[in-house]
PDB file of C-alpha atoms in Angstrom:
ATOM      1  CA  MET K  39     166.920 136.894  31.211  1.00 64.00           C
ATOM      2  CA  SER K  40     167.305 133.277  32.275  1.00 86.00           C
ATOM      3  CA  LYS K  41     170.561 131.377  32.393  1.00 95.00           C
ATOM      4  CA  LEU K  42     168.558 128.369  31.231  1.00 97.00           C
ATOM      5  CA  ALA K  43     168.628 127.121  27.648  1.00 98.00           C
ATOM      6  CA  LEU K  44     166.044 124.639  26.464  1.00 97.00           C
ATOM      7  CA  GLY K  45     167.464 121.407  25.071  1.00 96.00           C
ATOM      8  CA  THR K  46     165.324 119.883  22.350  1.00 96.00           C
ATOM      9  CA  VAL K  47     166.503 116.305  21.915  1.00 93.00           C
ATOM     10  CA  GLN K  48     163.214 115.089  23.464  1.00 91.00           C
ATOM     11  CA  PHE K  49     161.337 116.951  20.729  1.00 94.00           C
ATOM     12  CA  GLY K  50     162.807 114.649  18.110  1.00 91.00           C
ATOM     13  CA  LEU K  51     163.746 111.417  19.884  1.00 86.00           C
ATOM     14  CA  ASP K  52     162.744 109.110  22.728  1.00 66.00           C
ATOM     15  CA  TYR K  53     165.766 110.077  24.817  1.00 53.00           C
ATOM     16  CA  GLY K  54     167.035 109.797  28.379  1.00 50.00           C
ATOM     17  CA  VAL K  55     167.694 106.949  30.789  1.00 45.00           C
ATOM     18  CA  SER K  56     165.067 108.327  33.198  1.00 44.00           C
ATOM     19  CA  ASN K  57     162.503 109.529  30.657  1.00 45.00           C
ATOM     20  CA  PRO K  58     159.404 107.270  30.747  1.00 53.00           C
ATOM     21  CA  ALA K  59     157.332 109.798  28.765  1.00 58.00           C
ATOM     22  CA  GLY K  60     159.352 109.346  25.588  1.00 68.00           C
ATOM     23  CA  GLN K  61     159.360 111.872  22.761  1.00 83.00           C
ATOM     24  CA  THR K  62     157.405 115.070  23.340  1.00 89.00           C
ATOM     25  CA  PRO K  63     154.374 115.210  21.005  1.00 88.00           C
ATOM     26  CA  ALA K  64     154.944 117.776  18.259  1.00 86.00           C
ATOM     27  CA  GLY K  65     151.637 119.441  19.119  1.00 87.00           C
ATOM     28  CA  GLU K  66     152.921 120.326  22.596  1.00 92.00           C
ATOM     29  CA  VAL K  67     156.197 121.900  21.498  1.00 95.00           C
ATOM     30  CA  ALA K  68     154.782 125.323  20.623  1.00 95.00           C
ATOM     31  CA  ASP K  69     153.148 125.495  24.063  1.00 95.00           C
ATOM     32  CA  LEU K  70     156.439 124.625  25.758  1.00 96.00           C
ATOM     33  CA  LEU K  71     158.294 127.245  23.736  1.00 97.00           C
ATOM     34  CA  ALA K  72     155.752 129.904  24.687  1.00 96.00           C
ATOM     35  CA  LYS K  73     156.071 129.012  28.368  1.00 96.00           C
ATOM     36  CA  ALA K  74     159.862 129.008  28.139  1.00 97.00           C
ATOM     37  CA  ALA K  75     159.858 132.443  26.530  1.00 97.00           C
ATOM     38  CA  ALA K  76     157.500 133.767  29.200  1.00 96.00           C
ATOM     39  CA  GLY K  77     159.921 132.429  31.823  1.00 96.00           C
ATOM     40  CA  GLY K  78     162.839 134.340  30.345  1.00 97.00           C
ATOM     41  CA  VAL K  79     164.467 131.503  28.390  1.00 97.00           C
ATOM     42  CA  GLU K  80     166.189 132.944  25.338  1.00 97.00           C
ATOM     43  CA  MET K  81     168.095 130.019  23.832  1.00 98.00           C
ATOM     44  CA  LEU K  82     167.275 126.661  22.243  1.00 98.00           C
ATOM     45  CA  ASP K  83     169.824 123.902  21.726  1.00 98.00           C
ATOM     46  CA  THR K  84     169.263 121.433  18.904  1.00 98.00           C
ATOM     47  CA  ALA K  85     170.991 119.274  16.283  1.00 98.00           C
ATOM     48  CA  PRO K  86     170.255 117.185  13.182  1.00 97.00           C
ATOM     49  CA  ALA K  87     171.218 114.164  15.297  1.00 96.00           C
ATOM     50  CA  TYR K  88     168.140 114.831  17.456  1.00 96.00           C
ATOM     51  CA  GLY K  89     165.808 113.094  15.038  1.00 95.00           C
ATOM     52  CA  THR K  90     163.052 115.436  13.885  1.00 94.00           C
ATOM     53  CA  ALA K  91     163.807 118.142  16.465  1.00 96.00           C
ATOM     54  CA  GLU K  92     164.894 120.845  14.004  1.00 97.00           C
ATOM     55  CA  THR K  93     161.864 120.279  11.795  1.00 97.00           C
ATOM     56  CA  VAL K  94     159.536 120.287  14.804  1.00 96.00           C
ATOM     57  CA  LEU K  95     161.076 123.535  16.032  1.00 97.00           C
ATOM     58  CA  GLY K  96     160.726 125.102  12.608  1.00 97.00           C
ATOM     59  CA  ALA K  97     157.046 124.225  12.499  1.00 97.00           C
ATOM     60  CA  ALA K  98     156.465 125.502  16.041  1.00 96.00           C
ATOM     61  CA  GLY K  99     158.353 128.733  15.406  1.00 97.00           C
ATOM     62  CA  THR K 100     161.534 129.950  17.096  1.00 97.00           C
ATOM     63  CA  SER K 101     161.131 133.687  16.681  1.00 95.00           C
ATOM     64  CA  GLY K 102     162.508 135.470  19.725  1.00 95.00           C
ATOM     65  CA  PHE K 103     164.930 132.667  20.574  1.00 98.00           C
ATOM     66  CA  GLN K 104     168.615 132.283  19.886  1.00 98.00           C
ATOM     67  CA  VAL K 105     169.360 128.820  18.491  1.00 98.00           C
ATOM     68  CA  VAL K 106     172.486 126.671  18.707  1.00 98.00           C
ATOM     69  CA  SER K 107     172.771 123.743  16.308  1.00 98.00           C
ATOM     70  CA  LYS K 108     175.507 121.229  15.565  1.00 98.00           C
ATOM     71  CA  LEU K 109     177.408 119.886  12.612  1.00 98.00           C
ATOM     72  CA  PRO K 110     176.740 116.129  12.409  1.00 98.00           C
ATOM     73  CA  LYS K 111     179.599 113.771  13.167  1.00 97.00           C
ATOM     74  CA  SER K 112     181.990 113.017  10.282  1.00 96.00           C
ATOM     75  CA  THR K 113     180.610 115.683   7.946  1.00 97.00           C
ATOM     76  CA  PRO K 114     183.284 116.388   5.303  1.00 97.00           C
ATOM     77  CA  ALA K 115     184.520 119.943   4.990  1.00 98.00           C
ATOM     78  CA  ASP K 116     182.995 120.415   1.544  1.00 97.00           C
ATOM     79  CA  ALA K 117     179.552 119.524   2.957  1.00 98.00           C
ATOM     80  CA  VAL K 118     179.580 121.908   5.945  1.00 98.00           C
ATOM     81  CA  SER K 119     177.846 124.744   4.108  1.00 98.00           C
ATOM     82  CA  LYS K 120     175.144 122.490   2.677  1.00 98.00           C
ATOM     83  CA  THR K 121     174.571 120.801   6.034  1.00 98.00           C
ATOM     84  CA  LEU K 122     174.149 124.126   7.816  1.00 98.00           C
ATOM     85  CA  SER K 123     171.777 125.276   5.072  1.00 98.00           C
ATOM     86  CA  GLN K 124     169.674 122.153   5.645  1.00 98.00           C
ATOM     87  CA  SER K 125     169.458 122.927   9.364  1.00 98.00           C
ATOM     88  CA  LEU K 126     168.484 126.538   8.658  1.00 98.00           C
ATOM     89  CA  LEU K 127     165.825 125.351   6.234  1.00 98.00           C
ATOM     90  CA  ALA K 128     164.391 122.912   8.783  1.00 98.00           C
ATOM     91  CA  LEU K 129     164.478 125.559  11.500  1.00 98.00           C
ATOM     92  CA  ARG K 130     163.012 128.190   9.129  1.00 98.00           C
ATOM     93  CA  ARG K 131     165.719 130.627  10.127  1.00 98.00           C
ATOM     94  CA  GLU K 132     168.241 132.724   8.256  1.00 98.00           C
ATOM     95  CA  ALA K 133     170.977 132.234  10.863  1.00 98.00           C
ATOM     96  CA  VAL K 134     171.794 130.622  14.198  1.00 98.00           C
ATOM     97  CA  GLU K 135     173.523 132.000  17.263  1.00 98.00           C
ATOM     98  CA  GLY K 136     175.925 129.073  17.417  1.00 98.00           C
ATOM     99  CA  TYR K 137     177.060 126.285  15.111  1.00 98.00           C
ATOM    100  CA  ILE K 138     179.376 123.746  16.697  1.00 98.00           C
ATOM    101  CA  VAL K 139     180.765 120.345  15.787  1.00 98.00           C
ATOM    102  CA  HIS K 140     178.866 117.550  17.496  1.00 97.00           C
ATOM    103  CA  ASP K 141     182.020 115.446  17.760  1.00 97.00           C
ATOM    104  CA  PRO K 142     185.336 117.107  18.703  1.00 97.00           C
ATOM    105  CA  ALA K 143     187.178 114.471  16.652  1.00 97.00           C
ATOM    106  CA  ASP K 144     186.030 116.321  13.533  1.00 97.00           C
ATOM    107  CA  LEU K 145     188.270 119.235  14.537  1.00 98.00           C
ATOM    108  CA  LEU K 146     191.183 116.985  15.435  1.00 96.00           C
ATOM    109  CA  GLY K 147     191.362 114.566  12.498  1.00 91.00           C
ATOM    110  CA  PRO K 148     192.904 114.651   9.010  1.00 91.00           C
ATOM    111  CA  ASP K 149     190.297 117.053   7.552  1.00 93.00           C
ATOM    112  CA  CYS K 150     190.140 119.266  10.636  1.00 97.00           C
ATOM    113  CA  ALA K 151     191.681 122.451   9.227  1.00 97.00           C
ATOM    114  CA  ALA K 152     189.279 122.441   6.293  1.00 98.00           C
ATOM    115  CA  VAL K 153     186.280 121.813   8.584  1.00 98.00           C
ATOM    116  CA  TRP K 154     187.294 124.735  10.793  1.00 98.00           C
ATOM    117  CA  ALA K 155     187.784 126.953   7.744  1.00 98.00           C
ATOM    118  CA  ALA K 156     184.272 126.054   6.565  1.00 98.00           C
ATOM    119  CA  LEU K 157     182.873 126.987   9.965  1.00 98.00           C
ATOM    120  CA  GLU K 158     184.749 130.286   9.815  1.00 98.00           C
ATOM    121  CA  ASP K 159     183.247 130.910   6.370  1.00 98.00           C
ATOM    122  CA  ALA K 160     179.751 130.316   7.772  1.00 98.00           C
ATOM    123  CA  ARG K 161     180.433 132.778  10.562  1.00 98.00           C
ATOM    124  CA  ALA K 162     181.862 135.372   8.178  1.00 98.00           C
ATOM    125  CA  ALA K 163     178.793 135.032   5.942  1.00 98.00           C
ATOM    126  CA  GLY K 164     176.520 135.718   8.917  1.00 98.00           C
ATOM    127  CA  TYR K 165     174.926 132.277   9.106  1.00 98.00           C
ATOM    128  CA  ALA K 166     176.323 131.601  12.595  1.00 98.00           C
ATOM    129  CA  ARG K 167     177.429 134.146  15.170  1.00 98.00           C
ATOM    130  CA  ARG K 168     179.639 131.744  17.159  1.00 98.00           C
ATOM    131  CA  ILE K 169     181.449 128.556  16.194  1.00 98.00           C
ATOM    132  CA  GLY K 170     183.066 125.886  18.324  1.00 98.00           C
ATOM    133  CA  ALA K 171     182.536 122.369  19.611  1.00 98.00           C
ATOM    134  CA  SER K 172     180.533 120.087  21.825  1.00 98.00           C
ATOM    135  CA  VAL K 173     182.994 118.140  23.991  1.00 98.00           C
ATOM    136  CA  SER K 174     182.973 115.262  26.452  1.00 95.00           C
ATOM    137  CA  SER K 175     186.150 115.731  28.471  1.00 96.00           C
ATOM    138  CA  PRO K 176     188.746 118.292  29.592  1.00 96.00           C
ATOM    139  CA  GLN K 177     191.192 116.573  27.249  1.00 96.00           C
ATOM    140  CA  ASP K 178     188.935 117.488  24.314  1.00 97.00           C
ATOM    141  CA  VAL K 179     189.014 121.139  25.388  1.00 98.00           C
ATOM    142  CA  ASP K 180     192.794 121.179  25.792  1.00 97.00           C
ATOM    143  CA  ALA K 181     193.330 119.702  22.335  1.00 97.00           C
ATOM    144  CA  LEU K 182     190.885 122.073  20.648  1.00 98.00           C
ATOM    145  CA  MET K 183     192.098 125.218  22.397  1.00 97.00           C
ATOM    146  CA  ALA K 184     195.653 124.428  21.297  1.00 97.00           C
ATOM    147  CA  ARG K 185     194.507 124.654  17.676  1.00 97.00           C
ATOM    148  CA  TYR K 186     191.536 127.006  17.384  1.00 98.00           C
ATOM    149  CA  PRO K 187     190.179 130.331  18.682  1.00 98.00           C
ATOM    150  CA  LEU K 188     186.878 128.833  19.808  1.00 98.00           C
ATOM    151  CA  ASP K 189     183.857 131.065  20.338  1.00 98.00           C
ATOM    152  CA  LEU K 190     181.617 128.491  22.030  1.00 98.00           C
ATOM    153  CA  VAL K 191     182.052 125.220  23.897  1.00 98.00           C
ATOM    154  CA  GLN K 192     179.295 122.957  25.155  1.00 98.00           C
ATOM    155  CA  LEU K 193     180.340 120.513  27.870  1.00 98.00           C
ATOM    156  CA  PRO K 194     178.711 118.129  30.370  1.00 97.00           C
ATOM    157  CA  LEU K 195     178.538 119.462  33.932  1.00 97.00           C
ATOM    158  CA  ASN K 196     176.705 118.308  37.043  1.00 97.00           C
ATOM    159  CA  PRO K 197     177.359 118.317  40.815  1.00 97.00           C
ATOM    160  CA  ILE K 198     179.253 115.031  40.993  1.00 97.00           C
ATOM    161  CA  ASP K 199     181.501 115.730  37.974  1.00 97.00           C
ATOM    162  CA  ALA K 200     184.810 116.992  39.389  1.00 96.00           C
ATOM    163  CA  ARG K 201     186.840 116.789  36.186  1.00 95.00           C
ATOM    164  CA  TRP K 202     186.434 120.368  34.981  1.00 95.00           C
ATOM    165  CA  GLN K 203     187.497 122.074  38.209  1.00 89.00           C
ATOM    166  CA  ALA K 204     190.236 119.538  38.902  1.00 85.00           C
ATOM    167  CA  GLN K 205     191.932 120.342  35.585  1.00 87.00           C
ATOM    168  CA  GLY K 206     191.160 124.061  35.573  1.00 92.00           C
ATOM    169  CA  THR K 207     189.195 123.799  32.330  1.00 95.00           C
ATOM    170  CA  LEU K 208     186.463 126.294  33.182  1.00 95.00           C
ATOM    171  CA  THR K 209     189.047 128.847  34.271  1.00 94.00           C
ATOM    172  CA  ALA K 210     191.044 128.382  31.059  1.00 96.00           C
ATOM    173  CA  LEU K 211     187.930 128.804  28.926  1.00 97.00           C
ATOM    174  CA  ALA K 212     186.920 131.959  30.803  1.00 95.00           C
ATOM    175  CA  GLN K 213     190.394 133.442  30.408  1.00 96.00           C
ATOM    176  CA  ALA K 214     190.244 132.757  26.663  1.00 97.00           C
ATOM    177  CA  GLY K 215     186.872 134.480  26.372  1.00 97.00           C
ATOM    178  CA  VAL K 216     185.065 131.315  25.275  1.00 98.00           C
ATOM    179  CA  GLU K 217     181.329 131.142  25.988  1.00 98.00           C
ATOM    180  CA  VAL K 218     180.482 127.916  27.845  1.00 98.00           C
ATOM    181  CA  HIS K 219     177.155 126.085  27.805  1.00 98.00           C
ATOM    182  CA  ALA K 220     176.632 123.197  30.229  1.00 98.00           C
ATOM    183  CA  ARG K 221     174.663 120.123  29.223  1.00 97.00           C
ATOM    184  CA  SER K 222     173.978 116.782  30.952  1.00 95.00           C
ATOM    185  CA  VAL K 223     173.069 118.763  34.067  1.00 97.00           C
ATOM    186  CA  PHE K 224     171.177 115.741  35.441  1.00 96.00           C
ATOM    187  CA  LEU K 225     173.635 113.237  33.899  1.00 95.00           C
ATOM    188  CA  GLN K 226     171.001 112.232  31.346  1.00 89.00           C
ATOM    189  CA  GLY K 227     168.536 111.852  34.236  1.00 90.00           C
ATOM    190  CA  LEU K 228     170.628 109.336  36.179  1.00 94.00           C
ATOM    191  CA  LEU K 229     171.068 111.684  39.154  1.00 96.00           C
ATOM    192  CA  LEU K 230     167.288 111.951  39.496  1.00 93.00           C
ATOM    193  CA  MET K 231     166.683 108.198  39.711  1.00 91.00           C
ATOM    194  CA  GLN K 232     166.153 106.190  42.890  1.00 86.00           C
ATOM    195  CA  ASN K 233     167.204 102.955  41.173  1.00 86.00           C
ATOM    196  CA  PRO K 234     169.945 103.092  38.526  1.00 88.00           C
ATOM    197  CA  PRO K 235     169.742 100.799  35.478  1.00 87.00           C
ATOM    198  CA  PRO K 236     171.368  97.379  36.002  1.00 88.00           C
ATOM    199  CA  ALA K 237     174.470  98.252  33.968  1.00 86.00           C
ATOM    200  CA  LEU K 238     175.189 101.177  36.323  1.00 91.00           C
ATOM    201  CA  ARG K 239     174.536  99.402  39.606  1.00 89.00           C
ATOM    202  CA  ALA K 240     178.230  99.569  40.486  1.00 92.00           C
ATOM    203  CA  TRP K 241     177.638 103.271  41.094  1.00 94.00           C
ATOM    204  CA  THR K 242     174.655 102.752  43.408  1.00 94.00           C
ATOM    205  CA  PRO K 243     176.554 103.721  46.600  1.00 95.00           C
ATOM    206  CA  LEU K 244     177.698 107.043  45.163  1.00 96.00           C
ATOM    207  CA  LEU K 245     174.344 107.825  43.541  1.00 96.00           C
ATOM    208  CA  GLY K 246     172.502 106.872  46.715  1.00 96.00           C
ATOM    209  CA  ALA K 247     174.787 109.044  48.826  1.00 97.00           C
ATOM    210  CA  PHE K 248     174.059 111.981  46.510  1.00 97.00           C
ATOM    211  CA  GLN K 249     170.323 111.422  46.909  1.00 96.00           C
ATOM    212  CA  ASP K 250     170.743 111.251  50.701  1.00 97.00           C
ATOM    213  CA  TRP K 251     172.758 114.487  50.746  1.00 97.00           C
ATOM    214  CA  CYS K 252     170.015 116.240  48.787  1.00 97.00           C
ATOM    215  CA  ALA K 253     167.312 114.965  51.149  1.00 97.00           C
ATOM    216  CA  GLN K 254     169.262 116.023  54.231  1.00 97.00           C
ATOM    217  CA  ARG K 255     169.349 119.576  52.894  1.00 96.00           C
ATOM    218  CA  GLY K 256     165.724 119.672  51.868  1.00 96.00           C
ATOM    219  CA  LYS K 257     166.500 119.727  48.141  1.00 95.00           C
ATOM    220  CA  THR K 258     165.284 117.563  45.341  1.00 96.00           C
ATOM    221  CA  PRO K 259     168.062 116.113  43.175  1.00 96.00           C
ATOM    222  CA  ALA K 260     166.843 118.342  40.332  1.00 96.00           C
ATOM    223  CA  GLN K 261     167.208 121.431  42.517  1.00 96.00           C
ATOM    224  CA  ALA K 262     170.680 120.372  43.603  1.00 97.00           C
ATOM    225  CA  CYS K 263     171.838 119.621  40.059  1.00 97.00           C
ATOM    226  CA  LEU K 264     170.497 122.645  38.253  1.00 97.00           C
ATOM    227  CA  GLY K 265     171.139 124.978  41.180  1.00 97.00           C
ATOM    228  CA  HIS K 266     174.788 123.879  41.247  1.00 97.00           C
ATOM    229  CA  VAL K 267     175.306 124.525  37.521  1.00 97.00           C
ATOM    230  CA  LEU K 268     173.465 127.858  37.542  1.00 97.00           C
ATOM    231  CA  ALA K 269     175.772 129.024  40.340  1.00 96.00           C
ATOM    232  CA  GLN K 270     178.965 128.415  38.348  1.00 94.00           C
ATOM    233  CA  PRO K 271     180.328 131.815  37.238  1.00 90.00           C
ATOM    234  CA  GLY K 272     181.940 130.442  34.083  1.00 91.00           C
ATOM    235  CA  ILE K 273     178.716 128.978  32.699  1.00 96.00           C
ATOM    236  CA  ALA K 274     176.715 131.204  30.355  1.00 97.00           C
ATOM    237  CA  LYS K 275     173.859 128.733  29.801  1.00 98.00           C
ATOM    238  CA  ALA K 276     172.627 125.538  31.432  1.00 98.00           C
ATOM    239  CA  VAL K 277     170.969 123.369  28.791  1.00 98.00           C
ATOM    240  CA  ILE K 278     168.136 121.206  30.098  1.00 96.00           C
ATOM    241  CA  GLY K 279     165.580 119.030  28.375  1.00 92.00           C
ATOM    242  CA  VAL K 280     161.922 118.820  29.370  1.00 89.00           C
ATOM    243  CA  THR K 281     159.015 116.785  28.054  1.00 85.00           C
ATOM    244  CA  ASN K 282     156.062 118.698  29.518  1.00 89.00           C
ATOM    245  CA  ARG K 283     154.925 121.967  31.122  1.00 92.00           C
ATOM    246  CA  GLN K 284     155.303 120.655  34.684  1.00 92.00           C
ATOM    247  CA  GLU K 285     158.981 119.803  34.204  1.00 92.00           C
ATOM    248  CA  LEU K 286     159.588 123.204  32.635  1.00 95.00           C
ATOM    249  CA  SER K 287     157.795 125.030  35.460  1.00 95.00           C
ATOM    250  CA  GLN K 288     159.870 123.201  38.049  1.00 95.00           C
ATOM    251  CA  ALA K 289     163.090 124.064  36.229  1.00 95.00           C
ATOM    252  CA  LEU K 290     162.166 127.739  35.906  1.00 96.00           C
ATOM    253  CA  ASP K 291     161.654 127.912  39.683  1.00 95.00           C
ATOM    254  CA  ILE K 292     165.131 126.581  40.531  1.00 96.00           C
ATOM    255  CA  VAL K 293     167.606 129.222  41.673  1.00 95.00           C
ATOM    256  CA  PRO K 294     171.425 129.170  41.734  1.00 96.00           C
ATOM    257  CA  ASP K 295     172.780 127.208  44.687  1.00 95.00           C
ATOM    258  CA  PRO K 296     176.413 127.965  45.580  1.00 94.00           C
ATOM    259  CA  GLU K 297     176.596 125.335  48.347  1.00 93.00           C
ATOM    260  CA  PRO K 298     179.566 123.094  47.478  1.00 91.00           C
ATOM    261  CA  VAL K 299     179.006 119.399  46.987  1.00 94.00           C
ATOM    262  CA  PRO K 300     181.108 117.321  49.437  1.00 96.00           C
ATOM    263  CA  GLU K 301     184.244 115.862  47.937  1.00 95.00           C
ATOM    264  CA  HIS K 302     183.189 112.295  48.761  1.00 96.00           C
ATOM    265  CA  LEU K 303     180.301 112.721  46.316  1.00 97.00           C
ATOM    266  CA  ARG K 304     182.530 113.928  43.482  1.00 97.00           C
ATOM    267  CA  CYS K 305     183.874 111.726  40.713  1.00 96.00           C
ATOM    268  CA  VAL K 306     186.309 111.889  37.785  1.00 95.00           C
ATOM    269  CA  ASP K 307     185.593 108.452  36.263  1.00 95.00           C
ATOM    270  CA  PRO K 308     184.372 108.736  32.636  1.00 94.00           C
ATOM    271  CA  ASP K 309     182.696 105.329  32.909  1.00 93.00           C
ATOM    272  CA  LEU K 310     180.068 107.084  35.013  1.00 95.00           C
ATOM    273  CA  LEU K 311     180.291 110.645  33.723  1.00 95.00           C
ATOM    274  CA  ASN K 312     180.196 109.916  29.976  1.00 93.00           C
ATOM    275  CA  PRO K 313     176.893 108.274  28.944  1.00 91.00           C
ATOM    276  CA  ALA K 314     178.507 107.172  25.685  1.00 89.00           C
ATOM    277  CA  ARG K 315     180.427 104.647  27.789  1.00 90.00           C
ATOM    278  CA  TRP K 316     177.362 103.219  29.494  1.00 89.00           C
ATOM    279  CA  THR K 317     176.245  99.743  28.461  1.00 76.00           C
ATOM    280  CA  THR K 318     172.564  99.612  29.345  1.00 54.00           C
TER     281      THR K 318
END
């Protein structure tokens, strides 16, 4: 069993600041899924917001995989059941392993109690085994845990992101029995790039120092990023996106790396760590 989960946003969209290949051709998806399964990958992460990804996955076939999907942002409570049914229809599945809100604000706003109740109904009916939220910050987790008995949280985690340890979030989630999936392992590909986009050039010294640290230890940035996340005891799955067989093969070969990242390479600034705040 692999701790890796295969992210599928590239199957439905041209996504990623460091992705020159663009959207993965639909004809190659079945081949990637077969290779992932052979490598021990058991989980796929998707969402209606990922363009045609759910439909592409349904056509390719997801038998043998667990699937996590997401409730689109601002879905009203009375549309939760229908929206999940649409995802299941696209995926050609009777149920998913996880169904989580794509935006934590939907569990913190005026309609939040009704949205949560609708998610609980979906779980009780057997359409989703776990329910929860995709979050962007420790503050999101604190606010949600104060209100709900979450089953599943998906959060961004990579070697330079010090926010989660600094605020004890991973420990709190583990103590509450919440399953945690890490995404943005490569910070949307930024940590793999030699030259950041112009809008992120202010971070060039830090990003360059991270690249230098990797080189000094004989690691590629991808090995350092994924190895770091795989080594975290509180992380059940590390969600990564690939566009071709070579990228998948390289990811499957990466092993957990418990070597700590030096504190001078760590950051808590959301202007870097939250891609939604980038202006490219």
